[in-house]
Amino acid sequence: MAVTFVRKEMLPQQPPPSSQVGPVRWVRENLLSSPLNIFLTLAAIYVIYVIIDHVGPWLMNSVWNAGSLAECRQILAGESGACFAVINDRWRQLLYGFYPSDMYWRPNLAMVLLLVAVAPVLFDKLPRKMIWFSAVYPFIAFWLLWGGSLWLPLAVIAGFAIGYAVFRGLSPMTNGALAVIAGALAALIWWFVAAAAVSDVLQSVIPLGIAAVPSREFGGFMLSIIIGVTGIALSLPLGIMLALGRKSDMPLIKMICVGFIEFIRGVPLITLLFTASLLLNYFLPPGTNFDIILRVIIMVTLFAAAYMAEVIRGGLAALPRGQYEAADALGLDYWKAQRLIIMPQALKISIPGIVNTFIGLFKDTTLVVFIGLLDPIGLSNAIRADSNWNGIYWELFIFIGACFFIFCFGMSRYSMYLERRLKTDHR
């Protein structure tokens, strides 16, 4: 006897309904899922339409080839349109400042080498041996950008070698902290006392170098990248040390770190820049020539390091106590525990805050305009002071904003990639 309600044949697999897959499903779930979302979606569409309706014709009717704002207006013949001819006319100045045009190859080469230097730091699939080039790159970039004797950056590198040699020689005879302090003092003595004299002697014997470019000719996005990249590279390790110092059990170290962090966080960056520009020379020996860009880099780095320390301290506080106990159970000393167990997890937790600090630091480089350095904003003011381009505003600021957006958006995208790659949970 056959049982009619039992299926004897399987039906072929059917595709899901079109309303449950693809763009249709995304629109239903994200834009039209409730009356409030429907209203907000329609309002957003209307706002976008109004912006495109007003800005679109102005952008589409752009003039790219003209020698002045008056010539742009003649070409437009009374119609509304953007005069991007100022970008076509002054893009070199916006990118390089007043750097000699016959030496553009030097900042261009430094930029290409920068990408090579950061690649092994950002992507772990590249050969680890490339990290040696990343360590040497700052000295190569300094020599390419500022020029002068090749012996000076080599003498600075020699200072690190001397400090390391002193550290290695004293490590077996004393504890690690004293060896580190002795190595640092040896390097500082070499840099401030002997490096310049030794490099001058070597230059007189074996002249090696390229034409020097003074800092007053630096400007534009080149200046912003120099300050931003250097501040980012130096503020992260300094911020890590400040965060560890703030959590230290040694009262003196903790007091110094807390005082530094709270002082820097309580003072506006513009005040520190004015201090670097105007007041610092009063505390230096007479005749000392302390480069203004170097002073700005130091102040920007210290400012970012204080905020970085608090971000990393938040990551350290988020770790459960069991991680510290596990490091102790494995018999690891303090530095090995931090390097192998504690700090990797804390940095992973702190990635959004770290990248946010980096982005803020890069945008804050525009504040150097107030101390006389011609960053892109300062150059835009100088360009608008020219009678040929007097009265132009939006086109310059749109270009500058777009360039800053590209850099900042790239950093945010990389942080999201890094978070996905380091994700260890399976939710």
Short mmCIF file of C-alpha atoms in Angstrom, two decimals:
data_model
loop_
_atom_site.label_atom_id
_atom_site.label_comp_id
_atom_site.label_asym_id
_atom_site.label_seq_id
_atom_site.Cartn_x
_atom_site.Cartn_y
_atom_site.Cartn_z
CA MET A 1 0.00 0.00 0.00
CA ALA A 2 1.56 3.33 -1.11
CA VAL A 3 1.67 6.27 1.30
CA THR A 4 0.72 9.24 -0.86
CA PHE A 5 1.96 11.98 1.48
CA VAL A 6 5.58 10.79 1.45
CA ARG A 7 7.73 12.38 -1.26
CA LYS A 8 9.45 9.84 -3.51
CA GLU A 9 11.34 12.32 -5.70
CA MET A 10 13.44 15.34 -4.67
CA LEU A 11 12.64 18.65 -6.29
CA PRO A 12 15.53 20.35 -8.09
CA GLN A 13 17.29 23.17 -6.25
CA GLN A 14 15.63 26.51 -6.88
CA PRO A 15 17.30 29.92 -6.81
CA PRO A 16 16.30 32.19 -3.90
CA PRO A 17 13.66 34.85 -4.56
CA SER A 18 15.08 37.97 -6.19
CA SER A 19 13.84 40.07 -3.28
CA GLN A 20 16.07 38.12 -0.85
CA VAL A 21 19.44 38.43 -2.61
CA GLY A 22 21.65 41.06 -4.18
CA PRO A 23 21.05 44.80 -4.30
CA VAL A 24 17.29 44.45 -3.79
CA ARG A 25 17.77 42.79 -0.41
CA TRP A 26 20.42 45.35 0.62
CA VAL A 27 18.09 48.23 -0.26
CA ARG A 28 15.20 46.68 1.66
CA GLU A 29 17.29 45.98 4.77
CA ASN A 30 19.34 49.18 4.87
CA LEU A 31 17.23 51.88 3.23
CA LEU A 32 13.59 50.83 3.38
CA SER A 33 13.36 48.67 6.50
CA SER A 34 11.08 51.04 8.45
CA PRO A 35 9.05 54.23 7.92
CA LEU A 36 11.80 56.28 9.57
CA ASN A 37 14.47 54.78 7.29
CA ILE A 38 12.27 55.44 4.25
CA PHE A 39 11.90 59.09 5.26
CA LEU A 40 15.64 59.48 5.91
CA THR A 41 16.48 57.81 2.59
CA LEU A 42 14.19 60.15 0.65
CA ALA A 43 15.55 63.18 2.53
CA ALA A 44 19.14 62.12 1.78
CA ILE A 45 18.32 61.61 -1.90
CA TYR A 46 16.81 65.11 -2.01
CA VAL A 47 19.86 66.68 -0.35
CA ILE A 48 22.21 64.88 -2.76
CA TYR A 49 20.08 66.04 -5.69
CA VAL A 50 20.20 69.67 -4.53
CA ILE A 51 24.00 69.53 -4.10
CA ILE A 52 24.54 67.96 -7.51
CA ASP A 53 22.07 70.37 -9.13
CA HIS A 54 23.94 73.39 -7.79
CA VAL A 55 27.58 72.19 -7.74
CA GLY A 56 27.52 69.85 -10.74
CA PRO A 57 27.19 72.53 -13.47
CA TRP A 58 29.85 74.64 -11.73
CA LEU A 59 32.29 71.71 -11.80
CA MET A 60 31.36 70.51 -15.28
CA ASN A 61 31.86 74.00 -16.69
CA SER A 62 35.46 74.23 -15.45
CA VAL A 63 38.30 76.14 -17.07
CA TRP A 64 41.71 74.46 -16.87
CA ASN A 65 43.80 76.57 -19.22
CA ALA A 66 44.08 80.26 -18.38
CA GLY A 67 46.72 82.63 -17.11
CA SER A 68 44.60 84.56 -14.61
CA LEU A 69 41.18 84.77 -12.99
CA ALA A 70 40.21 87.54 -15.40
CA GLU A 71 41.02 85.29 -18.35
CA CYS A 72 38.93 82.52 -16.79
CA ARG A 73 35.97 84.88 -16.55
CA GLN A 74 36.40 85.90 -20.17
CA ILE A 75 36.35 82.26 -21.25
CA LEU A 76 33.25 81.57 -19.14
CA ALA A 77 31.55 84.63 -20.66
CA GLY A 78 29.36 85.29 -17.67
CA GLU A 79 28.40 81.64 -17.05
CA SER A 80 28.98 79.90 -13.74
CA GLY A 81 32.04 77.68 -13.70
CA ALA A 82 35.14 76.73 -11.74
CA CYS A 83 38.52 78.23 -12.57
CA PHE A 84 40.81 75.27 -11.97
CA ALA A 85 43.38 76.94 -14.17
CA VAL A 86 44.99 78.14 -10.94
CA ILE A 87 45.78 74.50 -10.10
CA ASN A 88 47.19 73.93 -13.57
CA ASP A 89 49.30 77.07 -13.18
CA ARG A 90 50.50 76.60 -9.58
CA TRP A 91 50.40 72.85 -8.89
CA ARG A 92 54.19 72.63 -8.67
CA GLN A 93 54.23 75.35 -6.04
CA LEU A 94 51.46 73.64 -4.08
CA LEU A 95 53.37 70.36 -4.10
CA TYR A 96 56.98 71.50 -3.68
CA GLY A 97 56.80 75.04 -2.30
CA PHE A 98 59.83 77.03 -3.46
CA TYR A 99 62.07 73.99 -3.85
CA PRO A 100 64.37 74.49 -6.90
CA SER A 101 62.62 73.13 -9.96
CA ASP A 102 65.78 71.50 -11.33
CA MET A 103 65.96 69.41 -8.14
CA TYR A 104 62.41 68.02 -8.12
CA TRP A 105 63.91 64.61 -8.72
CA ARG A 106 65.18 64.61 -5.13
CA PRO A 107 61.80 64.85 -3.31
CA ASN A 108 60.30 62.56 -5.97
CA LEU A 109 62.97 59.93 -5.30
CA ALA A 110 62.52 60.39 -1.54
CA MET A 111 58.78 59.77 -1.94
CA VAL A 112 59.33 56.59 -3.96
CA LEU A 113 61.87 55.32 -1.43
CA LEU A 114 59.38 56.15 1.35
CA LEU A 115 56.88 53.74 -0.19
CA VAL A 116 59.60 51.09 -0.36
CA ALA A 117 60.59 51.75 3.26
CA VAL A 118 57.08 51.52 4.73
CA ALA A 119 56.07 48.48 2.67
CA PRO A 120 57.72 45.84 4.95
CA VAL A 121 56.30 47.62 8.00
CA LEU A 122 52.73 47.64 6.67
CA PHE A 123 52.63 44.26 4.91
CA ASP A 124 54.03 41.12 6.54
CA LYS A 125 54.23 39.11 3.31
CA LEU A 126 57.26 41.07 2.12
CA PRO A 127 60.79 39.86 3.00
CA ARG A 128 61.75 40.81 6.55
CA LYS A 129 65.25 41.76 5.38
CA MET A 130 63.74 44.89 3.82
CA ILE A 131 63.27 46.26 7.33
CA TRP A 132 66.96 47.23 7.29
CA PHE A 133 66.25 49.66 4.48
CA SER A 134 63.34 51.06 6.53
CA ALA A 135 65.79 51.77 9.36
CA VAL A 136 68.27 53.54 7.07
CA TYR A 137 65.68 55.42 5.01
CA PRO A 138 65.33 58.50 7.32
CA PHE A 139 69.00 59.34 6.79
CA ILE A 140 68.71 58.85 3.02
CA ALA A 141 65.60 61.06 2.90
CA PHE A 142 67.29 63.79 4.97
CA TRP A 143 70.29 63.83 2.65
CA LEU A 144 68.14 63.85 -0.50
CA LEU A 145 65.85 66.65 0.68
CA TRP A 146 68.29 68.98 2.41
CA GLY A 147 71.41 67.94 0.51
CA GLY A 148 74.86 68.92 1.71
CA SER A 149 77.58 66.56 2.84
CA LEU A 150 76.91 62.83 2.80
CA TRP A 151 79.22 62.46 5.80
CA LEU A 152 76.76 64.18 8.16
CA PRO A 153 74.01 61.50 8.00
CA LEU A 154 76.75 58.85 8.13
CA ALA A 155 78.09 60.48 11.30
CA VAL A 156 74.59 60.39 12.80
CA ILE A 157 74.34 56.69 11.98
CA ALA A 158 77.72 56.20 13.64
CA GLY A 159 76.22 57.68 16.83
CA PHE A 160 73.70 54.84 16.97
CA ALA A 161 76.49 52.33 16.44
CA ILE A 162 78.53 53.89 19.27
CA GLY A 163 75.54 53.87 21.63
CA TYR A 164 74.82 50.22 20.83
CA ALA A 165 78.45 49.26 21.32
CA VAL A 166 78.50 50.93 24.75
CA PHE A 167 75.25 49.20 25.67
CA ARG A 168 76.55 45.78 24.63
CA GLY A 169 79.85 46.34 26.44
CA LEU A 170 78.23 47.35 29.74
CA SER A 171 75.35 44.87 29.72
CA PRO A 172 77.35 41.96 31.20
CA MET A 173 78.75 44.18 33.97
CA THR A 174 75.64 46.08 35.09
CA ASN A 175 71.85 45.94 34.86
CA GLY A 176 69.99 46.73 31.68
CA ALA A 177 68.72 50.18 32.70
CA LEU A 178 72.20 51.57 33.42
CA ALA A 179 73.53 50.08 30.19
CA VAL A 180 70.73 51.76 28.21
CA ILE A 181 71.38 55.12 29.90
CA ALA A 182 75.13 54.85 29.24
CA GLY A 183 74.55 53.95 25.60
CA ALA A 184 72.15 56.87 25.16
CA LEU A 185 74.61 59.30 26.77
CA ALA A 186 77.43 58.06 24.55
CA ALA A 187 75.32 58.59 21.44
CA LEU A 188 74.24 62.07 22.57
CA ILE A 189 77.82 63.12 23.31
CA TRP A 190 78.89 61.94 19.87
CA TRP A 191 76.06 63.78 18.11
CA PHE A 192 76.38 67.09 19.93
CA VAL A 193 80.15 67.23 20.35
CA ALA A 194 81.95 65.25 17.67
CA ALA A 195 79.60 64.40 14.77
CA ALA A 196 79.63 67.79 13.03
CA ALA A 197 83.40 68.23 13.38
CA VAL A 198 84.15 64.72 12.15
CA SER A 199 81.83 65.10 9.15
CA ASP A 200 83.48 68.45 8.24
CA VAL A 201 86.94 66.88 8.38
CA LEU A 202 85.87 63.92 6.23
CA GLN A 203 84.15 66.25 3.77
CA SER A 204 87.35 68.29 3.38
CA VAL A 205 89.35 65.11 2.76
CA ILE A 206 86.83 63.18 0.62
CA PRO A 207 84.14 65.57 -0.68
CA LEU A 208 80.85 63.69 -1.06
CA GLY A 209 77.56 65.53 -1.31
CA ILE A 210 74.94 67.33 -3.36
CA ALA A 211 73.76 70.94 -3.44
CA ALA A 212 72.25 72.07 -0.15
CA VAL A 213 68.67 73.38 -0.03
CA PRO A 214 67.74 75.62 2.94
CA SER A 215 64.58 74.93 4.91
CA ARG A 216 63.03 78.26 3.90
CA GLU A 217 62.52 76.84 0.39
CA PHE A 218 60.48 73.89 1.65
CA GLY A 219 56.72 74.15 1.40
CA GLY A 220 53.47 72.74 0.06
CA PHE A 221 52.48 69.13 0.49
CA MET A 222 56.14 68.15 0.61
CA LEU A 223 56.45 70.01 3.91
CA SER A 224 53.22 68.49 5.25
CA ILE A 225 54.38 64.98 4.34
CA ILE A 226 57.81 65.53 5.93
CA ILE A 227 56.32 66.74 9.21
CA GLY A 228 53.43 64.27 9.20
CA VAL A 229 55.38 61.12 8.33
CA THR A 230 58.21 61.95 10.72
CA GLY A 231 55.78 62.73 13.53
CA ILE A 232 53.85 59.52 12.92
CA ALA A 233 57.00 57.38 12.83
CA LEU A 234 58.43 58.86 16.02
CA SER A 235 55.28 59.37 18.09
CA LEU A 236 54.27 55.68 18.12
CA PRO A 237 57.38 54.26 19.87
CA LEU A 238 57.59 57.31 22.12
CA GLY A 239 53.91 56.93 22.99
CA ILE A 240 54.44 53.26 23.84
CA MET A 241 57.28 54.14 26.22
CA LEU A 242 55.19 56.89 27.85
CA ALA A 243 52.24 54.50 28.30
CA LEU A 244 54.48 51.90 29.92
CA GLY A 245 56.08 54.59 32.07
CA ARG A 246 52.69 55.80 33.25
CA LYS A 247 51.83 52.27 34.38
CA SER A 248 55.26 51.72 35.94
CA ASP A 249 55.68 50.80 39.60
CA MET A 250 58.67 53.16 39.91
CA PRO A 251 57.36 56.45 41.35
CA LEU A 252 59.90 58.73 39.63
CA ILE A 253 59.34 57.26 36.16
CA LYS A 254 55.57 57.35 36.63
CA MET A 255 55.62 60.93 37.88
CA ILE A 256 57.71 62.14 34.94
CA CYS A 257 55.49 60.40 32.37
CA VAL A 258 52.24 61.58 33.98
CA GLY A 259 53.53 65.14 34.21
CA PHE A 260 54.67 65.19 30.60
CA ILE A 261 51.42 63.70 29.27
CA GLU A 262 49.15 65.98 31.27
CA PHE A 263 51.18 69.09 30.41
CA ILE A 264 51.20 68.36 26.66
CA ARG A 265 47.50 67.45 26.60
CA GLY A 266 46.65 70.65 28.47
CA VAL A 267 48.43 72.98 26.02
CA PRO A 268 47.21 73.71 22.46
CA LEU A 269 49.48 72.60 19.64
CA ILE A 270 49.66 76.12 18.27
CA THR A 271 51.19 77.27 21.58
CA LEU A 272 53.89 74.60 21.31
CA LEU A 273 54.59 75.64 17.72
CA PHE A 274 54.99 79.27 18.75
CA THR A 275 57.32 78.07 21.50
CA ALA A 276 59.38 76.15 18.96
CA SER A 277 59.44 79.11 16.58
CA LEU A 278 60.02 82.07 18.90
CA LEU A 279 61.04 81.07 22.42
CA LEU A 280 63.30 78.06 21.96
CA ASN A 281 66.23 80.13 20.66
CA TYR A 282 66.32 82.05 23.95
CA PHE A 283 67.27 78.83 25.79
CA LEU A 284 70.01 77.81 23.33
CA PRO A 285 73.64 78.98 23.32
CA PRO A 286 74.32 82.17 21.30
CA GLY A 287 74.92 81.49 17.64
CA THR A 288 73.11 78.15 17.67
CA ASN A 289 71.31 77.49 14.39
CA PHE A 290 68.44 75.13 15.19
CA ASP A 291 66.50 74.41 12.00
CA ILE A 292 62.88 75.58 12.19
CA ILE A 293 61.50 72.46 10.52
CA LEU A 294 63.39 70.27 12.99
CA ARG A 295 61.94 72.30 15.87
CA VAL A 296 58.43 71.89 14.50
CA ILE A 297 58.93 68.14 14.02
CA ILE A 298 60.07 67.80 17.64
CA MET A 299 57.06 69.69 19.00
CA VAL A 300 54.56 67.87 16.76
CA THR A 301 56.08 64.52 17.74
CA LEU A 302 55.89 65.28 21.46
CA PHE A 303 52.31 66.49 21.11
CA ALA A 304 51.20 63.37 19.22
CA ALA A 305 53.15 61.07 21.57
CA ALA A 306 51.19 62.32 24.60
CA TYR A 307 47.88 61.46 22.95
CA MET A 308 49.30 58.20 21.62
CA ALA A 309 50.32 57.22 25.15
CA GLU A 310 46.73 57.56 26.37
CA VAL A 311 45.40 55.54 23.44
CA ILE A 312 47.86 52.72 24.13
CA ARG A 313 47.21 52.92 27.87
CA GLY A 314 43.55 52.27 27.07
CA GLY A 315 44.57 49.15 25.14
CA LEU A 316 46.69 47.98 28.06
CA ALA A 317 43.83 48.56 30.49
CA ALA A 318 41.48 46.52 28.27
CA LEU A 319 43.60 43.38 28.61
CA PRO A 320 42.40 40.92 31.24
CA ARG A 321 44.62 40.29 34.24
CA GLY A 322 45.06 36.69 33.13
CA GLN A 323 47.37 37.77 30.27
CA TYR A 324 49.84 39.26 32.74
CA GLU A 325 49.58 36.19 34.94
CA ALA A 326 50.19 33.93 31.92
CA ALA A 327 53.39 35.84 31.12
CA ASP A 328 54.54 35.43 34.72
CA ALA A 329 53.69 31.72 34.62
CA LEU A 330 55.90 31.30 31.55
CA GLY A 331 58.81 32.83 33.44
CA LEU A 332 59.15 35.84 31.10
CA ASP A 333 60.79 38.99 32.36
CA TYR A 334 59.10 42.39 32.00
CA TRP A 335 60.39 43.30 28.55
CA LYS A 336 59.84 39.86 27.02
CA ALA A 337 56.31 39.78 28.42
CA GLN A 338 55.57 43.18 26.92
CA ARG A 339 57.12 42.29 23.56
CA LEU A 340 55.64 38.82 23.13
CA ILE A 341 52.30 38.86 24.97
CA ILE A 342 51.06 42.19 26.33
CA MET A 343 51.94 44.84 23.76
CA PRO A 344 50.83 42.95 20.60
CA GLN A 345 47.35 42.52 22.07
CA ALA A 346 47.19 46.08 23.38
CA LEU A 347 48.23 47.52 20.03
CA LYS A 348 45.63 45.41 18.23
CA ILE A 349 42.91 46.75 20.50
CA SER A 350 44.20 50.30 20.04
CA ILE A 351 44.39 50.28 16.22
CA PRO A 352 41.35 52.58 15.68
CA GLY A 353 42.60 55.11 18.22
CA ILE A 354 46.17 54.97 16.91
CA VAL A 355 45.11 55.60 13.31
CA ASN A 356 42.75 58.35 14.46
CA THR A 357 45.71 60.05 16.17
CA PHE A 358 47.80 59.65 13.01
CA ILE A 359 45.09 61.25 10.87
CA GLY A 360 44.68 64.12 13.32
CA LEU A 361 48.45 64.64 13.37
CA PHE A 362 48.67 64.78 9.58
CA LYS A 363 45.85 67.34 9.38
CA ASP A 364 47.39 69.40 12.18
CA THR A 365 50.45 70.01 10.01
CA THR A 366 48.46 72.88 8.48
CA LEU A 367 48.95 74.82 11.74
CA VAL A 368 52.56 75.55 10.77
CA VAL A 369 51.21 78.38 8.62
CA PHE A 370 50.92 80.45 11.81
CA ILE A 371 54.69 80.35 12.39
CA GLY A 372 55.65 81.31 8.86
CA LEU A 373 56.08 77.91 7.18
CA LEU A 374 54.33 77.74 3.81
CA ASP A 375 52.29 74.55 3.91
CA PRO A 376 49.51 74.18 1.29
CA ILE A 377 47.24 76.59 3.20
CA GLY A 378 50.02 79.17 3.46
CA LEU A 379 50.81 78.82 -0.23
CA SER A 380 47.13 79.26 -1.12
CA ASN A 381 47.23 82.61 0.68
CA ALA A 382 50.38 83.55 -1.23
CA ILE A 383 48.79 82.53 -4.54
CA ARG A 384 45.65 84.53 -3.85
CA ALA A 385 47.83 87.54 -3.04
CA ASP A 386 49.02 87.49 -6.67
CA SER A 387 47.08 90.00 -8.75
CA ASN A 388 46.48 87.33 -11.40
CA TRP A 389 44.60 85.10 -8.96
CA ASN A 390 43.26 87.60 -6.46
CA GLY A 391 39.69 86.66 -5.60
CA ILE A 392 39.90 82.90 -6.18
CA TYR A 393 38.99 80.69 -3.20
CA TRP A 394 37.03 77.49 -3.72
CA GLU A 395 39.24 75.94 -6.39
CA LEU A 396 42.39 76.09 -4.27
CA PHE A 397 40.73 74.76 -1.14
CA ILE A 398 38.95 71.98 -3.05
CA PHE A 399 42.31 70.79 -4.42
CA ILE A 400 44.02 71.00 -1.02
CA GLY A 401 41.11 69.26 0.70
CA ALA A 402 41.07 66.50 -1.93
CA CYS A 403 44.80 65.82 -1.44
CA PHE A 404 44.44 65.66 2.34
CA PHE A 405 41.40 63.39 1.92
CA ILE A 406 43.41 60.95 -0.21
CA PHE A 407 46.11 60.61 2.46
CA CYS A 408 43.68 60.36 5.39
CA PHE A 409 41.29 58.01 3.59
CA GLY A 410 44.22 55.75 2.71
CA MET A 411 45.24 55.56 6.38
CA SER A 412 41.69 54.73 7.47
CA ARG A 413 41.36 52.00 4.82
CA TYR A 414 44.64 50.45 5.90
CA SER A 415 43.52 50.43 9.53
CA MET A 416 40.37 48.53 8.54
CA TYR A 417 42.48 46.04 6.56
CA LEU A 418 44.79 45.59 9.55
CA GLU A 419 41.85 45.02 11.90
CA ARG A 420 40.43 42.33 9.59
CA ARG A 421 43.82 40.61 9.24
CA LEU A 422 44.43 40.57 13.00
CA LYS A 423 40.92 39.47 13.89
CA THR A 424 41.15 36.30 15.95
CA ASP A 425 37.55 35.69 16.98
CA HIS A 426 35.15 33.73 14.76
CA ARG A 427 31.99 35.69 15.26
#
